[in-house]
PDB file of C-alpha atoms in Angstrom:
ATOM      1  CA  MET Q   1       0.006   0.029  -0.027  1.00  0.00           C
ATOM      2  CA  ALA Q   2       1.082   3.571  -0.544  1.00  0.00           C
ATOM      3  CA  ALA Q   3       2.562   5.568   2.239  1.00  0.00           C
ATOM      4  CA  ALA Q   4      -0.014   8.251   1.630  1.00  0.00           C
ATOM      5  CA  ALA Q   5      -2.934   5.957   2.573  1.00  0.00           C
ATOM      6  CA  ALA Q   6      -6.033   7.410   4.128  1.00  0.00           C
ATOM      7  CA  PRO Q   7      -6.040   7.761   7.948  1.00  0.00           C
ATOM      8  CA  GLY Q   8      -6.829   4.452   9.572  1.00  0.00           C
ATOM      9  CA  ALA Q   9      -5.842   2.523   6.409  1.00  0.00           C
ATOM     10  CA  LEU Q  10      -2.700   0.423   6.454  1.00  0.00           C
ATOM     11  CA  GLY Q  11       0.273   2.345   5.159  1.00  0.00           C
ATOM     12  CA  ALA Q  12       3.985   2.081   5.281  1.00  0.00           C
ATOM     13  CA  LEU Q  13       5.185   1.883   8.907  1.00  0.00           C
ATOM     14  CA  SER Q  14       7.028   4.913  10.206  1.00  0.00           C
ATOM     15  CA  ALA Q  15       9.940   4.408  12.622  1.00  0.00           C
ATOM     16  CA  GLY Q  16       7.510   5.316  15.448  1.00  0.00           C
ATOM     17  CA  ARG Q  17       4.987   2.706  14.362  1.00  0.00           C
ATOM     18  CA  VAL Q  18       7.782   0.069  14.078  1.00  0.00           C
ATOM     19  CA  ARG Q  19       8.754   0.865  17.646  1.00  0.00           C
ATOM     20  CA  LEU Q  20       5.108   0.598  18.608  1.00  0.00           C
ATOM     21  CA  VAL Q  21       4.871  -2.822  17.012  1.00  0.00           C
ATOM     22  CA  ALA Q  22       8.016  -3.998  18.716  1.00  0.00           C
ATOM     23  CA  ALA Q  23       6.798  -2.683  22.046  1.00  0.00           C
ATOM     24  CA  CYS Q  24       3.389  -4.363  21.579  1.00  0.00           C
ATOM     25  CA  CYS Q  25       5.073  -7.629  20.638  1.00  0.00           C
ATOM     26  CA  ALA Q  26       7.297  -7.514  23.710  1.00  0.00           C
ATOM     27  CA  ARG Q  27       4.329  -6.605  25.916  1.00  0.00           C
ATOM     28  CA  LEU Q  28       1.979  -9.063  24.368  1.00  0.00           C
ATOM     29  CA  GLY Q  29       4.535 -11.877  24.559  1.00  0.00           C
ATOM     30  CA  SER Q  30       4.812 -12.192  28.282  1.00  0.00           C
ATOM     31  CA  ALA Q  31       1.462 -10.675  29.300  1.00  0.00           C
ATOM     32  CA  ALA Q  32      -0.616 -12.716  26.815  1.00  0.00           C
ATOM     33  CA  TRP Q  33       1.107 -15.947  27.758  1.00  0.00           C
ATOM     34  CA  ALA Q  34       0.582 -15.198  31.425  1.00  0.00           C
ATOM     35  CA  ARG Q  35      -3.170 -14.623  30.826  1.00  0.00           C
ATOM     36  CA  GLY Q  36      -3.433 -17.686  28.702  1.00  0.00           C
ATOM     37  CA  THR Q  37      -4.717 -15.706  25.755  1.00  0.00           C
ATOM     38  CA  ALA Q  38      -1.759 -16.100  23.401  1.00  0.00           C
ATOM     39  CA  PRO Q  39      -2.273 -18.354  20.463  1.00  0.00           C
ATOM     40  CA  ARG Q  40      -1.227 -21.954  21.067  1.00  0.00           C
ATOM     41  CA  ARG Q  41       1.402 -23.236  18.819  1.00  0.00           C
ATOM     42  CA  GLY Q  42       0.563 -26.695  17.356  1.00  0.00           C
ATOM     43  CA  TYR Q  43       3.119 -29.387  17.366  1.00  0.00           C
ATOM     44  CA  SER Q  44       1.050 -31.748  15.235  1.00  0.00           C
ATOM     45  CA  SER Q  45       2.197 -32.384  11.648  1.00  0.00           C
ATOM     46  CA  GLU Q  46      -1.426 -32.749  10.602  1.00  0.00           C
ATOM     47  CA  VAL Q  47      -2.797 -29.216  10.249  1.00  0.00           C
ATOM     48  CA  LYS Q  48      -5.989 -28.651   8.314  1.00  0.00           C
ATOM     49  CA  THR Q  49      -5.506 -26.372   5.430  1.00  0.00           C
ATOM     50  CA  GLU Q  50      -8.024 -23.862   6.920  1.00  0.00           C
ATOM     51  CA  ASP Q  51      -5.796 -23.637   9.985  1.00  0.00           C
ATOM     52  CA  GLU Q  52      -2.688 -22.605   7.991  1.00  0.00           C
ATOM     53  CA  LEU Q  53      -3.421 -18.909   8.652  1.00  0.00           C
ATOM     54  CA  ARG Q  54      -4.875 -17.701  11.892  1.00  0.00           C
ATOM     55  CA  VAL Q  55      -6.249 -14.147  12.091  1.00  0.00           C
ATOM     56  CA  ARG Q  56      -6.599 -12.586  15.534  1.00  0.00           C
ATOM     57  CA  HIS Q  57      -7.982  -9.129  16.264  1.00  0.00           C
ATOM     58  CA  LEU Q  58      -6.616  -7.908  19.565  1.00  0.00           C
ATOM     59  CA  GLU Q  59      -8.863  -6.242  22.055  1.00  0.00           C
ATOM     60  CA  GLU Q  60      -8.734  -3.709  24.871  1.00  0.00           C
ATOM     61  CA  GLU Q  61      -5.644  -1.473  24.839  1.00  0.00           C
ATOM     62  CA  ASN Q  62      -4.373  -3.381  21.790  1.00  0.00           C
ATOM     63  CA  ARG Q  63      -7.509  -2.752  19.760  1.00  0.00           C
ATOM     64  CA  GLY Q  64      -6.624  -2.083  16.132  1.00  0.00           C
ATOM     65  CA  ILE Q  65      -3.773  -4.588  16.083  1.00  0.00           C
ATOM     66  CA  VAL Q  66      -4.272  -7.784  14.015  1.00  0.00           C
ATOM     67  CA  VAL Q  67      -1.985 -10.800  14.272  1.00  0.00           C
ATOM     68  CA  LEU Q  68      -1.716 -13.067  11.263  1.00  0.00           C
ATOM     69  CA  GLY Q  69      -0.240 -16.424  12.481  1.00  0.00           C
ATOM     70  CA  ILE Q  70       1.318 -18.649   9.883  1.00  0.00           C
ATOM     71  CA  ASN Q  71       0.749 -22.331  10.946  1.00  0.00           C
ATOM     72  CA  ARG Q  72       2.107 -24.615   8.289  1.00  0.00           C
ATOM     73  CA  ALA Q  73       4.615 -26.752  10.264  1.00  0.00           C
ATOM     74  CA  TYR Q  74       4.754 -29.575   7.755  1.00  0.00           C
ATOM     75  CA  GLY Q  75       5.932 -27.182   5.049  1.00  0.00           C
ATOM     76  CA  LYS Q  76       8.131 -25.041   7.300  1.00  0.00           C
ATOM     77  CA  ASN Q  77       5.576 -22.222   6.769  1.00  0.00           C
ATOM     78  CA  SER Q  78       6.420 -22.172   3.089  1.00  0.00           C
ATOM     79  CA  LEU Q  79       3.929 -20.184   0.927  1.00  0.00           C
ATOM     80  CA  SER Q  80       1.657 -22.693  -0.845  1.00  0.00           C
ATOM     81  CA  LYS Q  81      -1.138 -21.787  -3.218  1.00  0.00           C
ATOM     82  CA  ASN Q  82      -3.638 -22.261  -0.422  1.00  0.00           C
ATOM     83  CA  LEU Q  83      -1.717 -20.283   2.174  1.00  0.00           C
ATOM     84  CA  LEU Q  84      -1.168 -17.478  -0.341  1.00  0.00           C
ATOM     85  CA  LYS Q  85      -4.889 -17.408  -1.178  1.00  0.00           C
ATOM     86  CA  MET Q  86      -5.749 -17.229   2.512  1.00  0.00           C
ATOM     87  CA  LEU Q  87      -3.147 -14.475   3.168  1.00  0.00           C
ATOM     88  CA  SER Q  88      -4.378 -12.477   0.156  1.00  0.00           C
ATOM     89  CA  LYS Q  89      -7.972 -12.746   1.312  1.00  0.00           C
ATOM     90  CA  ALA Q  90      -7.040 -11.660   4.872  1.00  0.00           C
ATOM     91  CA  VAL Q  91      -4.998  -8.783   3.689  1.00  0.00           C
ATOM     92  CA  ASP Q  92      -7.761  -7.553   1.323  1.00  0.00           C
ATOM     93  CA  ALA Q  93     -10.255  -7.651   4.212  1.00  0.00           C
ATOM     94  CA  LEU Q  94      -7.816  -5.765   6.504  1.00  0.00           C
ATOM     95  CA  LYS Q  95      -7.055  -3.081   3.928  1.00  0.00           C
ATOM     96  CA  SER Q  96     -10.673  -1.932   3.963  1.00  0.00           C
ATOM     97  CA  ASP Q  97     -11.017  -2.116   7.757  1.00  0.00           C
ATOM     98  CA  LYS Q  98     -10.531   1.435   9.000  1.00  0.00           C
ATOM     99  CA  LYS Q  99     -10.082   0.188  12.613  1.00  0.00           C
ATOM    100  CA  VAL Q 100      -6.910  -1.720  11.816  1.00  0.00           C
ATOM    101  CA  ARG Q 101      -3.769   0.267  12.734  1.00  0.00           C
ATOM    102  CA  THR Q 102      -1.160  -2.471  12.635  1.00  0.00           C
ATOM    103  CA  ILE Q 103      -0.630  -5.971  11.244  1.00  0.00           C
ATOM    104  CA  ILE Q 104       1.767  -8.336  12.998  1.00  0.00           C
ATOM    105  CA  ILE Q 105       2.836 -11.414  10.999  1.00  0.00           C
ATOM    106  CA  ARG Q 106       4.193 -14.179  13.124  1.00  0.00           C
ATOM    107  CA  SER Q 107       4.793 -17.888  13.061  1.00  0.00           C
ATOM    108  CA  GLU Q 108       2.725 -20.322  15.008  1.00  0.00           C
ATOM    109  CA  VAL Q 109       5.486 -22.916  14.453  1.00  0.00           C
ATOM    110  CA  PRO Q 110       8.379 -23.026  16.960  1.00  0.00           C
ATOM    111  CA  GLY Q 111      11.731 -22.134  15.484  1.00  0.00           C
ATOM    112  CA  ILE Q 112      10.542 -21.242  11.990  1.00  0.00           C
ATOM    113  CA  PHE Q 113       9.237 -18.055  10.444  1.00  0.00           C
ATOM    114  CA  CYS Q 114       8.840 -18.727   6.739  1.00  0.00           C
ATOM    115  CA  ALA Q 115      10.806 -20.745   4.233  1.00  0.00           C
ATOM    116  CA  GLY Q 116       9.652 -18.714   1.201  1.00  0.00           C
ATOM    117  CA  ALA Q 117       7.626 -20.360  -1.593  1.00  0.00           C
ATOM    118  CA  ASP Q 118       6.679 -24.015  -1.350  1.00  0.00           C
ATOM    119  CA  LEU Q 119       9.221 -25.480  -3.742  1.00  0.00           C
ATOM    120  CA  LYS Q 120       7.751 -28.950  -3.676  1.00  0.00           C
ATOM    121  CA  GLU Q 121       4.357 -27.522  -4.827  1.00  0.00           C
ATOM    122  CA  ARG Q 122       6.064 -25.154  -7.274  1.00  0.00           C
ATOM    123  CA  ALA Q 123       7.964 -28.124  -8.842  1.00  0.00           C
ATOM    124  CA  LYS Q 124       4.580 -29.732  -9.665  1.00  0.00           C
ATOM    125  CA  MET Q 125       3.207 -26.591 -11.286  1.00  0.00           C
ATOM    126  CA  HIS Q 126       2.962 -26.162 -15.042  1.00  0.00           C
ATOM    127  CA  SER Q 127       5.518 -23.654 -16.314  1.00  0.00           C
ATOM    128  CA  SER Q 128       2.652 -21.279 -17.155  1.00  0.00           C
ATOM    129  CA  GLU Q 129       1.582 -21.228 -13.481  1.00  0.00           C
ATOM    130  CA  VAL Q 130       4.956 -20.326 -11.947  1.00  0.00           C
ATOM    131  CA  GLY Q 131       5.099 -16.690 -13.090  1.00  0.00           C
ATOM    132  CA  PRO Q 132       1.666 -15.758 -11.841  1.00  0.00           C
ATOM    133  CA  PHE Q 133       2.231 -17.598  -8.538  1.00  0.00           C
ATOM    134  CA  VAL Q 134       5.463 -15.632  -7.941  1.00  0.00           C
ATOM    135  CA  SER Q 135       3.778 -12.406  -8.998  1.00  0.00           C
ATOM    136  CA  LYS Q 136       0.936 -13.102  -6.528  1.00  0.00           C
ATOM    137  CA  ILE Q 137       3.411 -13.610  -3.633  1.00  0.00           C
ATOM    138  CA  ARG Q 138       5.054 -10.302  -4.484  1.00  0.00           C
ATOM    139  CA  ALA Q 139       1.710  -8.541  -4.755  1.00  0.00           C
ATOM    140  CA  VAL Q 140       0.491  -9.785  -1.379  1.00  0.00           C
ATOM    141  CA  ILE Q 141       3.746  -8.800   0.322  1.00  0.00           C
ATOM    142  CA  ASN Q 142       3.584  -5.346  -1.288  1.00  0.00           C
ATOM    143  CA  ASP Q 143      -0.085  -4.967  -0.076  1.00  0.00           C
ATOM    144  CA  ILE Q 144       1.153  -5.665   3.452  1.00  0.00           C
ATOM    145  CA  VAL Q 145       4.079  -3.284   3.378  1.00  0.00           C
TER     146      VAL Q 145
END
């Protein structure tokens, strides 16, 4: 999204907002775990595809912060067609939500953030599918930033 986005819309993060995100993450980390409200990380290798992306809208003093949790342990959080579709849909919905101030993207898988594109899935794609797939990944990331 453009840095000159409308008030309340997601825009490029300023240094102040980056510090706010870091502070919220630090505060949410210990406080949320202590309250038992932090998302639980799954250790099972069998994750339903609809559970690959978890969207949480924080409440109270953290209202306006949305946490997108990537939960694709069996693929090391690599971006599959399904995860990309879910991420794109979530970002599109959040772009139009005037109440959203900040998006935090985090892993729900211990020790892993994201491995990039799902190369096993990509190897099975027809050559005509690869370009649009990579373009879609870039477009979704640009929408977030």
